[in-house]
Structures are given as structure tokens and as C-alpha cells.
Tab-separated table of C-alpha atoms in Angstrom:
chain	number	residue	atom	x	y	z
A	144	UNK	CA	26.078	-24.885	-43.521
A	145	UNK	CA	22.206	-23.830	-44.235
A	146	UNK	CA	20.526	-22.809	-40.932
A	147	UNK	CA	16.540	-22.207	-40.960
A	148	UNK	CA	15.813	-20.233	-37.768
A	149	UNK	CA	11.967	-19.771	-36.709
A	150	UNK	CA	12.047	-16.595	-33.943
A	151	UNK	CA	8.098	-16.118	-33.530
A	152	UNK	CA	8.266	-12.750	-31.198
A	153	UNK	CA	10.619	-9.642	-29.955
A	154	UNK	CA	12.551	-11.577	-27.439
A	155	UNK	CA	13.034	-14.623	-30.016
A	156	UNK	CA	14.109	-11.907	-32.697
A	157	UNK	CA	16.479	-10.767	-29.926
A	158	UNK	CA	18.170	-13.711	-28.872
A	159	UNK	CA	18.250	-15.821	-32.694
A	160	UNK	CA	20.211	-12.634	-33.628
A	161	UNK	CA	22.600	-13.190	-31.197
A	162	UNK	CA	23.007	-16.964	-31.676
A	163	UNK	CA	23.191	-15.903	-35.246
A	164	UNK	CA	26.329	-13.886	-34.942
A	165	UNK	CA	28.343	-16.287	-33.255
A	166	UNK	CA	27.106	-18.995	-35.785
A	167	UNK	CA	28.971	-16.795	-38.435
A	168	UNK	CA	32.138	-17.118	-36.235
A	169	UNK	CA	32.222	-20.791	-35.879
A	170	UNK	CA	30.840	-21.572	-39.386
A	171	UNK	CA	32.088	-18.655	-41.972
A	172	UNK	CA	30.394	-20.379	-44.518
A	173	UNK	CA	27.041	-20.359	-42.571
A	174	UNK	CA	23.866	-19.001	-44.724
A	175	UNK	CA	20.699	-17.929	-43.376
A	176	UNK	CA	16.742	-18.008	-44.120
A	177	UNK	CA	14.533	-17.440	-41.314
A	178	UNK	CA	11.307	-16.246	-39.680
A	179	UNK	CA	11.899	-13.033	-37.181
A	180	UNK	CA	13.000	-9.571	-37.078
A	181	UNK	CA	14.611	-6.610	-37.600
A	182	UNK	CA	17.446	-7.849	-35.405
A	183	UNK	CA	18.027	-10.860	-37.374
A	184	UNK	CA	17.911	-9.405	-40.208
A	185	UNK	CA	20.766	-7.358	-39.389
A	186	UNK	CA	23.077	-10.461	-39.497
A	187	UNK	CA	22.425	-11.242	-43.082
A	188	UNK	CA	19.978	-14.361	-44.906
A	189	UNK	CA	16.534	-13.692	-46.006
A	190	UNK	CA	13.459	-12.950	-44.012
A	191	UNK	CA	10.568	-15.059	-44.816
A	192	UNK	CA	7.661	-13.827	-42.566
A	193	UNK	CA	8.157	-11.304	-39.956
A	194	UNK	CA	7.653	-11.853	-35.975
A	195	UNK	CA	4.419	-9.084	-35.927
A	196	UNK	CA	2.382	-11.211	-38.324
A	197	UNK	CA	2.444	-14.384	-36.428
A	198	UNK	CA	1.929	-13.001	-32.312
A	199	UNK	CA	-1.069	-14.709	-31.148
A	200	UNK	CA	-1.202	-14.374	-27.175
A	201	UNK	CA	-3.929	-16.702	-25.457
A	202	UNK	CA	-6.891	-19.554	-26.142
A	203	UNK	CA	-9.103	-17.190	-27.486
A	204	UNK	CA	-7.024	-15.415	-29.563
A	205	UNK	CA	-5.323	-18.214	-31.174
A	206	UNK	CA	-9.056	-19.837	-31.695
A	207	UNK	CA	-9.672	-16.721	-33.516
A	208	UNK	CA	-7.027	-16.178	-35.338
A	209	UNK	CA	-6.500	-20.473	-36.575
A	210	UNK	CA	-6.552	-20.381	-40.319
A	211	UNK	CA	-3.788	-18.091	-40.410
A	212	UNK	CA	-1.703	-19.925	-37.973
A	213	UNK	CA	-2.306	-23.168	-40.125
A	214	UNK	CA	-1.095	-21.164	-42.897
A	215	UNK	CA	1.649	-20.178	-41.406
A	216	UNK	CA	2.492	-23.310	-40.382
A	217	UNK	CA	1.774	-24.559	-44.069
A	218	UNK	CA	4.430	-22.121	-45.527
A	219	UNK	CA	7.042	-22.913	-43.350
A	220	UNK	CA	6.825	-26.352	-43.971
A	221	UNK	CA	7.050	-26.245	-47.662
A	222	UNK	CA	9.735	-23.459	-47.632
A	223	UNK	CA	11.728	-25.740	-45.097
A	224	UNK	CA	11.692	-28.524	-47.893
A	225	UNK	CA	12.440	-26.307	-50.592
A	226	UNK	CA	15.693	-24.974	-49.059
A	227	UNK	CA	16.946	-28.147	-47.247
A	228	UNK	CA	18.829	-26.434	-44.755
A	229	UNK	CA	21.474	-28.553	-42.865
A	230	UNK	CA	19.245	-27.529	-39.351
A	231	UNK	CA	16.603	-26.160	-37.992
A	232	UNK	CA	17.048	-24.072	-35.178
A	233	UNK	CA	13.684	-23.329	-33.827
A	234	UNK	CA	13.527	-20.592	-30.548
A	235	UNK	CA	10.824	-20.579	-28.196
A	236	UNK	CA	7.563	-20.103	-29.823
A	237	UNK	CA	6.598	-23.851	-28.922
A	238	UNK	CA	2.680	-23.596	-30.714
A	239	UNK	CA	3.917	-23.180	-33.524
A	240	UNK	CA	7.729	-25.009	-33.287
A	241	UNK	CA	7.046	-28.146	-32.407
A	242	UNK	CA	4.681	-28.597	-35.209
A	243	UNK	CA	7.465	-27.621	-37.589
A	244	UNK	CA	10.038	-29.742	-35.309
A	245	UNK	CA	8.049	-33.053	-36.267
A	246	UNK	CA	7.721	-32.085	-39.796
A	247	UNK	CA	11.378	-31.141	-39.917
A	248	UNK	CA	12.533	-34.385	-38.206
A	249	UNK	CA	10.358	-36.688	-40.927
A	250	UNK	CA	12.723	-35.233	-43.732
A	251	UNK	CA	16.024	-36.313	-41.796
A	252	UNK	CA	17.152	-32.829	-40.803
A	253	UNK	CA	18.812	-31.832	-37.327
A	254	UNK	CA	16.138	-30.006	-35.073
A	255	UNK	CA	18.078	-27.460	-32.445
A	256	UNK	CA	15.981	-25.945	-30.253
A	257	UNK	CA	17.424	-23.054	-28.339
A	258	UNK	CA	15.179	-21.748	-25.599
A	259	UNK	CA	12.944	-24.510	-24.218
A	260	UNK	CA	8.997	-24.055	-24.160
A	261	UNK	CA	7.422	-23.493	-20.708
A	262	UNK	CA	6.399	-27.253	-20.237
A	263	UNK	CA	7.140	-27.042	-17.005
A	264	UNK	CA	4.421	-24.605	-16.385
A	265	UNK	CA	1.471	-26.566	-18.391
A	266	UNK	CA	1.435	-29.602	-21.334
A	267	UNK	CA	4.314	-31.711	-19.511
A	268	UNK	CA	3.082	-33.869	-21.809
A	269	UNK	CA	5.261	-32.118	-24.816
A	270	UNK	CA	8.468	-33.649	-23.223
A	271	UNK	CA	7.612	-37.038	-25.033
A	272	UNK	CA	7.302	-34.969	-28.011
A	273	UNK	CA	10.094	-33.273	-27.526
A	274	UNK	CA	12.577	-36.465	-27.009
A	275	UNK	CA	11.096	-37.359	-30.229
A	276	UNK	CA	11.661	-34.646	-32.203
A	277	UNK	CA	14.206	-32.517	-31.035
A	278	UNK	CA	17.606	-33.486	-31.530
A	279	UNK	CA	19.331	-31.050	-29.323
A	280	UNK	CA	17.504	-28.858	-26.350
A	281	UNK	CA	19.513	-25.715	-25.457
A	282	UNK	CA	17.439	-23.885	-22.162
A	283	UNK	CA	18.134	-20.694	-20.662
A	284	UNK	CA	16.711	-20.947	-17.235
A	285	UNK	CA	18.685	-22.888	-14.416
A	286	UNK	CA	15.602	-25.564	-13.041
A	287	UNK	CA	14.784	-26.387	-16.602
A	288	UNK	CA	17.866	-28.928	-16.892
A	289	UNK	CA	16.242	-30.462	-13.401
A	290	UNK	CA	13.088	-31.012	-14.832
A	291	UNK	CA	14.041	-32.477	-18.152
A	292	UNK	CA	15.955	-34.811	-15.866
A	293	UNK	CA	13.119	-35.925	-14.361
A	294	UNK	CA	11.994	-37.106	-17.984
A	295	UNK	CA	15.753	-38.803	-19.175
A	296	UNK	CA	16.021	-36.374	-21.289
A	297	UNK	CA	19.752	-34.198	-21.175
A	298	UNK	CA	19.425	-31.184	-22.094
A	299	UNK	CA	22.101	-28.544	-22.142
A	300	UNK	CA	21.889	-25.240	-20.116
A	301	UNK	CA	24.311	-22.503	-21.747
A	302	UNK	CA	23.144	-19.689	-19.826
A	303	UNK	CA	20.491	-16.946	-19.968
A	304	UNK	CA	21.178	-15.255	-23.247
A	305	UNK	CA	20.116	-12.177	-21.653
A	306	UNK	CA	23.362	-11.320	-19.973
A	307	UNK	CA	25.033	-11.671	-23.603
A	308	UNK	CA	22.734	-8.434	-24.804
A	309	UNK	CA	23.164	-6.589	-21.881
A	310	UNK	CA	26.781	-7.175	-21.129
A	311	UNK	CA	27.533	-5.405	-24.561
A	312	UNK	CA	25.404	-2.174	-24.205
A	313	UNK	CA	27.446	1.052	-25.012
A	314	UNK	CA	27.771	3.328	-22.165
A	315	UNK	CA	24.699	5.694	-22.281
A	316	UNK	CA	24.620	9.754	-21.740
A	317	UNK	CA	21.374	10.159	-19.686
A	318	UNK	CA	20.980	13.902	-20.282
A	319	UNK	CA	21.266	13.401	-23.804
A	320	UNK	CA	19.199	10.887	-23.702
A	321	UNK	CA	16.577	12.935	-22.314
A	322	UNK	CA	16.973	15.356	-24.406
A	323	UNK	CA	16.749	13.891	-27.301
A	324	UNK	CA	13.495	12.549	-26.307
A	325	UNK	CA	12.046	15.512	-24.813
A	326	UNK	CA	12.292	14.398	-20.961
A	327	UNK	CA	12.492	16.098	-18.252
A	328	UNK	CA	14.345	16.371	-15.236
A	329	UNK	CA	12.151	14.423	-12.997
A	330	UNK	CA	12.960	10.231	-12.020
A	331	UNK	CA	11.657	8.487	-14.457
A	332	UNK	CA	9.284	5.805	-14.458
A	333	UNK	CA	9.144	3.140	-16.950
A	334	UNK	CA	6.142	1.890	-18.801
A	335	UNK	CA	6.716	-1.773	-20.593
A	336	UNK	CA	3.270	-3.102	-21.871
A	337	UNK	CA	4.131	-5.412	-24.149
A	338	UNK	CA	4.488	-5.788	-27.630
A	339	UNK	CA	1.346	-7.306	-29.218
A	340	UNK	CA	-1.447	-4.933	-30.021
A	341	UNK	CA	-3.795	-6.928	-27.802
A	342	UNK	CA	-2.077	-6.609	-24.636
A	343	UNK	CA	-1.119	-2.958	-24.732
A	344	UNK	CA	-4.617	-1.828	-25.645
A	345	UNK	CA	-6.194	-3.800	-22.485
A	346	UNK	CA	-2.677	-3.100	-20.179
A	347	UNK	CA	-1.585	0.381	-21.107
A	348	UNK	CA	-4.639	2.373	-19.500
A	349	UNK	CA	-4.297	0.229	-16.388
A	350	UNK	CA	-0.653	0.469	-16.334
A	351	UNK	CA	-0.914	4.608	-17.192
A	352	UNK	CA	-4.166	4.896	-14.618
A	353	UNK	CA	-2.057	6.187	-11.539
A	354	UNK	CA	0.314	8.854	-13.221
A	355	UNK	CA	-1.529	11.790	-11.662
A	356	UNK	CA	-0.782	10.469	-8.059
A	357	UNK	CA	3.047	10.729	-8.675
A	358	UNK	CA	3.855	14.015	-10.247
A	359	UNK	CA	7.156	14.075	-8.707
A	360	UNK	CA	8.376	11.561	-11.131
A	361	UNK	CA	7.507	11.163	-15.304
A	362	UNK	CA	5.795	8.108	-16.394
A	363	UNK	CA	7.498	7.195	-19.904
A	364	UNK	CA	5.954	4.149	-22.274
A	365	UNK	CA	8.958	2.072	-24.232
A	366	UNK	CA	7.599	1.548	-27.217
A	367	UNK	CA	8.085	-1.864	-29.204
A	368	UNK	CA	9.726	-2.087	-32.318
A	369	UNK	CA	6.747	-3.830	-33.474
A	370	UNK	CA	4.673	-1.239	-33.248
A	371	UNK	CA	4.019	2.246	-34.585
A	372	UNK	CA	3.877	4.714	-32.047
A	373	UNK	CA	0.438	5.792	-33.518
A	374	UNK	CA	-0.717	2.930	-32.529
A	375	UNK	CA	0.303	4.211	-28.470
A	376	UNK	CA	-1.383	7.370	-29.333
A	377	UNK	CA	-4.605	5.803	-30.119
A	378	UNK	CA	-4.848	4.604	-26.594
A	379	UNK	CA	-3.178	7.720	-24.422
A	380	UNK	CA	-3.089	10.580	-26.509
A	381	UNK	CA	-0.248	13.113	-27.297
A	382	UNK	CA	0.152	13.899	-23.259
A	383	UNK	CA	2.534	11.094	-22.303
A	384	UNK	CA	6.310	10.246	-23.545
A	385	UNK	CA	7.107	7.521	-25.539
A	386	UNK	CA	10.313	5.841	-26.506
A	387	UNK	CA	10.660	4.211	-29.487
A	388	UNK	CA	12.502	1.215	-29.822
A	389	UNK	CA	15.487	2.232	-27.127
A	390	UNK	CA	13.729	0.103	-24.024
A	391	UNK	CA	17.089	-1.051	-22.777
A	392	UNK	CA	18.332	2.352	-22.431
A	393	UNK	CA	15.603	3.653	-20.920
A	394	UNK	CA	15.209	1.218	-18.115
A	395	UNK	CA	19.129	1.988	-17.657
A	396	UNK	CA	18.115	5.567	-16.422
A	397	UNK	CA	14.658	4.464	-15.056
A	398	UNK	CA	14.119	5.013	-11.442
A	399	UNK	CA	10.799	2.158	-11.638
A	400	UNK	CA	9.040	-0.014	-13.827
A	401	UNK	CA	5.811	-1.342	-14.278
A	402	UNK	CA	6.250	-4.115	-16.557
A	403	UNK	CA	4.134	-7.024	-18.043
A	404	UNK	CA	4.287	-10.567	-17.842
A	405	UNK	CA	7.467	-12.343	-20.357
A	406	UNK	CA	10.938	-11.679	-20.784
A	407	UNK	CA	10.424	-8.259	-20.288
A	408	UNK	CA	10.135	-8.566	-15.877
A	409	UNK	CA	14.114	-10.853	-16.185
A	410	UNK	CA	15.626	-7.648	-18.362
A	411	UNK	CA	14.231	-4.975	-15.992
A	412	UNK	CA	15.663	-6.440	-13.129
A	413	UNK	CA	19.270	-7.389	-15.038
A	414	UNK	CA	19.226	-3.868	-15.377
A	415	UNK	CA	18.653	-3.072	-11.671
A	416	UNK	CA	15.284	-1.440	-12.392
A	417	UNK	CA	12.765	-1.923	-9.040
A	418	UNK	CA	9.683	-3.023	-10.767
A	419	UNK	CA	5.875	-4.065	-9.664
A	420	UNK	CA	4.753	-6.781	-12.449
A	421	UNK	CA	1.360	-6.380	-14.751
A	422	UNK	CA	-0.544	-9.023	-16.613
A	423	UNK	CA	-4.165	-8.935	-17.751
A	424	UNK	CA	-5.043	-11.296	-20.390
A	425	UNK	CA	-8.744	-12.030	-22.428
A	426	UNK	CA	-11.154	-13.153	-19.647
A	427	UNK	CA	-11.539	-16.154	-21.419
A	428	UNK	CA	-8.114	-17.442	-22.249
A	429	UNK	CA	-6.930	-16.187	-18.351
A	430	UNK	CA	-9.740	-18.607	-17.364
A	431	UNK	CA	-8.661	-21.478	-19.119
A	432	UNK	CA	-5.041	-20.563	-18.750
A	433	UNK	CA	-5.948	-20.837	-14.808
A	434	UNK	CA	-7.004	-24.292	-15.060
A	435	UNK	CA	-3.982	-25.677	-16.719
A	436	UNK	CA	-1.046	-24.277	-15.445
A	437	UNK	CA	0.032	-26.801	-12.789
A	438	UNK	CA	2.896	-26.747	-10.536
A	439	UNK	CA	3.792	-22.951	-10.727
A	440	UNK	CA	3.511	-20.073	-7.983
A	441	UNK	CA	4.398	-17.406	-10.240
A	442	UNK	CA	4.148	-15.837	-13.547
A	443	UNK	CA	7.402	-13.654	-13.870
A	444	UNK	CA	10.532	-15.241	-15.038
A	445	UNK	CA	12.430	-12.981	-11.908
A	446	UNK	CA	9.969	-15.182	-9.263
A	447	UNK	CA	10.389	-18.553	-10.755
A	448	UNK	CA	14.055	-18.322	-11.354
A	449	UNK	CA	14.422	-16.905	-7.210
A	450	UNK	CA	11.579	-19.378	-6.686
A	451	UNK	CA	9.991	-16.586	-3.751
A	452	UNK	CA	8.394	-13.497	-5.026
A	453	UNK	CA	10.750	-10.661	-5.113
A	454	UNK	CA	8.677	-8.715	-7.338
A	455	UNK	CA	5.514	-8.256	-7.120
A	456	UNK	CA	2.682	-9.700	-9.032
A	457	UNK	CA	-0.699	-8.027	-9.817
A	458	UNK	CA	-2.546	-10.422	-12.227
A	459	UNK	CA	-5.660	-10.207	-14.165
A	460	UNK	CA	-8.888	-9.138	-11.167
A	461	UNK	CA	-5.723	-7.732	-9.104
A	462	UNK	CA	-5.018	-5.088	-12.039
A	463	UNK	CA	-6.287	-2.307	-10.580
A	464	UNK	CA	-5.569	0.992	-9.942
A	465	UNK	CA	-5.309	1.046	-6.324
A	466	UNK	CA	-2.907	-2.056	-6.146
A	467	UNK	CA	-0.674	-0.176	-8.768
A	468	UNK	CA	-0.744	2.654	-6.899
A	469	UNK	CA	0.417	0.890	-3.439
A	470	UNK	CA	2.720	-1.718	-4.847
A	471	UNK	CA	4.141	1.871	-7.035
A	472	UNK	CA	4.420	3.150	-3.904
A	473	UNK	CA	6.453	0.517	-1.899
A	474	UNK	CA	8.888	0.189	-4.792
A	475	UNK	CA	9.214	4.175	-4.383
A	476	UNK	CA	9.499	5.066	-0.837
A	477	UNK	CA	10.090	2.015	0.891
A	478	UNK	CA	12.476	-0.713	2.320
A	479	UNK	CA	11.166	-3.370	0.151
A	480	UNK	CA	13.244	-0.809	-2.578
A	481	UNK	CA	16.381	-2.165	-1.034
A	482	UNK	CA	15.477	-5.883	-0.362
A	483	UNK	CA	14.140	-6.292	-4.603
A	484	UNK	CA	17.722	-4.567	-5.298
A	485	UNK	CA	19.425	-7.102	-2.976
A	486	UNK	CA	17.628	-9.951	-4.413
A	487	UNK	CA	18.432	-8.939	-8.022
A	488	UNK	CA	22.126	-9.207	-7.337
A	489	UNK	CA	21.267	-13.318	-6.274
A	490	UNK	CA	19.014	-13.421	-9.269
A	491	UNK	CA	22.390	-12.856	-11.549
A	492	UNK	CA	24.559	-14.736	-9.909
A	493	UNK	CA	21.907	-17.844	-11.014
A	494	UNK	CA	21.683	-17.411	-14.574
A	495	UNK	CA	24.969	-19.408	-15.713
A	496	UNK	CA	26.975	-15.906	-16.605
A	497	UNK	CA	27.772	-14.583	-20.127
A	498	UNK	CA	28.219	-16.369	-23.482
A	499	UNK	CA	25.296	-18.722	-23.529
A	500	UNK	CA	24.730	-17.596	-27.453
A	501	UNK	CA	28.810	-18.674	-27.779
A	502	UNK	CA	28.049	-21.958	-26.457
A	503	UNK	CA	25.190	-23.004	-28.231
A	504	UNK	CA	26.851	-21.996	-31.763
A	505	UNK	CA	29.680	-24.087	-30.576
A	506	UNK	CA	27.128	-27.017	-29.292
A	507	UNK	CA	25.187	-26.603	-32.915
A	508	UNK	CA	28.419	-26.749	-35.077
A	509	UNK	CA	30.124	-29.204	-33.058
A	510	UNK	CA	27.368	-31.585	-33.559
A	511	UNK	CA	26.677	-30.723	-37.292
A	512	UNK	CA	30.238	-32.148	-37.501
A	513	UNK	CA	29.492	-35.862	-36.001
């Protein structure tokens, strides 16, 4: 079979590569072109456009940045007819998908989608789009099969794909580890701004603005694959550590995190990692973004999965440095430590358990068959 996979961002690079690999083991003859990563291109096909040239986070920014997302959208639609792939398999990314889901069910190809846009969060409205278009829904988060319900739409839930990635993690030496990145003995503290350009520039000096008042411990940034560590220095100089590309094991021999919004705040705590939870978006777009999410108390996947805050949340005004350095604190030096450690343990036990890339290659092939 032909499989045309559209991955628009680190996680989505993450988890098509995944679903990729088990594709290979139900369908040997299975042949790849795509839009993602490095990860996915690891398991073979050609790359068409890469993740880092199509991140647009917010209103404003995608206002500003529209001709090029209408190109984008342009070239995937005319390289989708050229290579008349058996599916599409489209993950996340739902700006930009479900554009190329409609186009892509007009030519009589099977639409997959494996990781279900936020809907629930704002534009509920895309579920009548979405019974339209998509042949097959595959979502990741355990109230998302409620709410489709609530539409008549069955959807399948095969698990959180993130307990796939981390279940497979070699075992990791931390004092190598440390040396080979030049750290020191001290508990380590975890820096995870993102991976778009945008966000670390506004959310790194926030995020770095309370390192002084801990000296006992060593704030490290994980740097994203996306982007050139030059890019990190621009913003904090030479005097802090960063880790390139090894985030995983780095929050496996982190003490705390400070962590923005996404996917990011759901691995930190699968990896046991006490964490307080930044976001600060463009004025503008956090404005407008205010006024129309509905029906949501939280912003980090760890909340809305527990459905209570067990992290905390410091968003947009609340970014300050004297919340970080409290909330820092708490997560330090205090029982709260123990409860968010507690709470992460009922947080796993929710997500469906391993294999959920296993089950949607077999749910893809399976139906490819019919």
C-alpha cells in the first residue's frame, strides 16, 4: 500500500514515526511519502516539506504568515494527486489537515486521522466536518471518545501513543550523561520552552528569570531538534546548559521542570518529572484565543486528562517571575511534591496502556482490506 502521512510539528513527527514502523509490520509492502521529520524519516519514504517550515502558533501569527500556509496547502494537494496513495493518514495539525482531508476525500481516497484536533476545546463545529471527511478517527486522549459520542460519531481510542515512546527508552547512565554534557553535580532542573522560534524567544527569559534564586540546583534548557542551539544563545548567552535534542533523557534525571503548554506537560509527568506549567502567547492571538475556547478549565494535557489541576498553570499576565519562583518553590520543598507524584501514577493508569501505534496500524490495514 501507498500511505501519505502529513505530521505538521515535533510531537506529530514523533508519533507518525511510530505509527509508521508498525505500518511496515502489518503491510511489508507499505511505501511512504510524507510531510514531517527527522524521525520519520528514519523509517524510510520521501520527505516532502519538513515540520519547521510549516509551525505557525496563534491568530496573529497565522494572519501573518497566510500566503505561505495557502501554499503549503496548495502543494500538498497537488502532490497528493500526483502520487495517489491508497490513504491519507493525516496527525494532528487540524488548520492545515482538514483542509487536505476534504480535498483528499473528493478524489475517493481513505482519510485516517490519527490524533484528533482539540475540538473539544474550541470550533465544535469541525465535528460535522469531520464525519464528512474523515473516514476513520483514531484519538489518544480517554474523554475524546465521550465527546465524539455526543456527536454519533465512533471513533476509536487506541491509547496515548506516548507510553509506546517511552516504554522503549534504553536504560540511561546519568553520570555519563552529565558528563558528556558538561553538568554538574547539582539536581537538575529542566527547561522545556517549546519548539517554535516564537515561543522560546517570548518564554525562555521568563522561564530562565528565577535561576539566581536557586543555586543549589542547575537550570538546563532541552533544546528542540528544530532548532539550532544558536538560536538559544541568541536569547541567554553562553552562561546556561543546553541539551540538544536528548529531552527525554534529560527529564529522566531531572529533579523539576518548567515546561510550556502542548504535549510537552503529558511527557514530563510520564516521566515522573514534578513540573509548574508555562504559556505566554502574542497578546493578540491569547486575546482572541480567550474568547473562543469554551468548555475547558485547563490548558495542559496532564489537567484535562485528571480533569483537577495537578500541575500548576501560570498563563500569559500570570508569567511572571515571582509566580515561577513560588510555584518553583512548592514543587521543590514542599508536600504538594508528593501529592503531583501521586497523581501522576492515576494519570497513567488513564491513558489506555501501551501499543496504541500497534493498534491503529492494525485498525488502518484492516480496513484498507474491506
Amino acid at each position: 500500500m501507498k500511505y501519505y502521512i502529513i505530521a505538521g510539528e515535533a510531537s506529530g513527527d514523533l508519533h507518525a514515526s511510530n505509527l509508521m514502523k508498525e505500518l511496515k509490520k502489518k503491510d511489508p509492502q507499505a511505501e511512504f511519502r510524507f510531510w514531517g521529520g527527522d524521525l520519520m524519516q528514519t523509517q524510510g519514504g520521501t520527505l516532502v516539506k519538513h515540520y519547521r517550515d510549516l509551525a505557525f502558533m496563534g491568530f496573529a501569527e497565522v494572519l501573518m504568515n497566510l500566503r505561505t500556509i495557502l501554499g503549503n496547502i496548495s502543494v500538498a494537494k497537488n502532490d497528493i494527486e500526483a502520487y495517489q496513495p491508497d490513504a491519507v493518514i493525516l496527525v494532528d495539525y487540524p488548520g492545515f489537515n482538514l483542509r487536505i482531508a476534504e480535498f483528499v476525500k473528493n478524489l475517493g481516497i481513505k482519510v485516517y486521522y490519527y490524533i484528533s484536533p482539540q475540538i473539544w476545546a474550541w470550533k465544535t463545529g469541525r465535528v460535522h466536518k469531520i464525519k464528512k471527511v474523515v473516514d476513520k478517527m483514531f484519538v489518544i486522549l480517554p474523554f475524546e471518545e465521550e465527546f465524539y459520542q455526543r456527536y454519533d460519531y465512533k471513533v476509536d481510542f487506541v491509547g496515548n501513543p506516548l507510553l509506546d515512546s517511552l516504554n522503549h527508552l534504553p536504560p540511561i547512565d546519568e553520570q555519563q550523561f552529565r558528563k558528556d554534557h558538561n553538568l554538574d553535580e547539582r539536581p537538575i532542573i529542566a527547561v522545556l520552552p517549546g519548539s517554535r522560534t516564537q515561543e522560546i524567544k517570548v518564554k525562555l527569559p521568563l522561564m530562565l528569570s528565577v535561576e539566581r534564586d536557586f543555586p543549589d540546583y542547575q537550570f538546563v534548557v532541552a533544546g528542540a531538534p528544530s532548532q539550532p542551539v544558536e538560536n538559544y544563545k541568541k536569547i541567554i548567552g553562553n552562561q546556561l546548559k543546553i541539551v540538544e535534542n536528548k529531552t527525554y533523557d534529560l527529564l529522566r534525571i531531572s529533579y523539576a521542570a518548567l515546561v510550556t503548554s502542548g504535549t510537552a506537560t503529558l511527557e514530563t509527568a510520564l516521566l515522573k518529572v514534578p513540573e509548574v506549567v508555562c504559556y505566554k502567547g502574542n497578546p493578540i492571538s491569547y486575546e482572541i484565543g480567550k474568547r473562543v475556547v469554551k468548555n475547558i478549565r485547563f490548558i495542559s494535557l496532564v489537567n484535562l486528562i485528571m480533569d483537577e489541576e495537578v500541575v500548576k498553570e501560570l498563563i500569559q499576565y500570570d508569567l511572571t517571575y515571582e509566580n515561577i519562583k513560588r510555584e518553583l518553590n512548592l514543587i521543590l520543598n514542599s508536600p504538594k511534591r508528593e501529592k503531583i507524584l501521586q497523581d501522576y501514577e492515576k494519570l497513567y493508569h488513564k491513558l489506555g496502556g501501551i501499543g496504541a501505534s500497534e493498534r491503529t496500524a492494525n485498525l488502518i490495514v484492516e480496513d484498507l482490506k474491506k
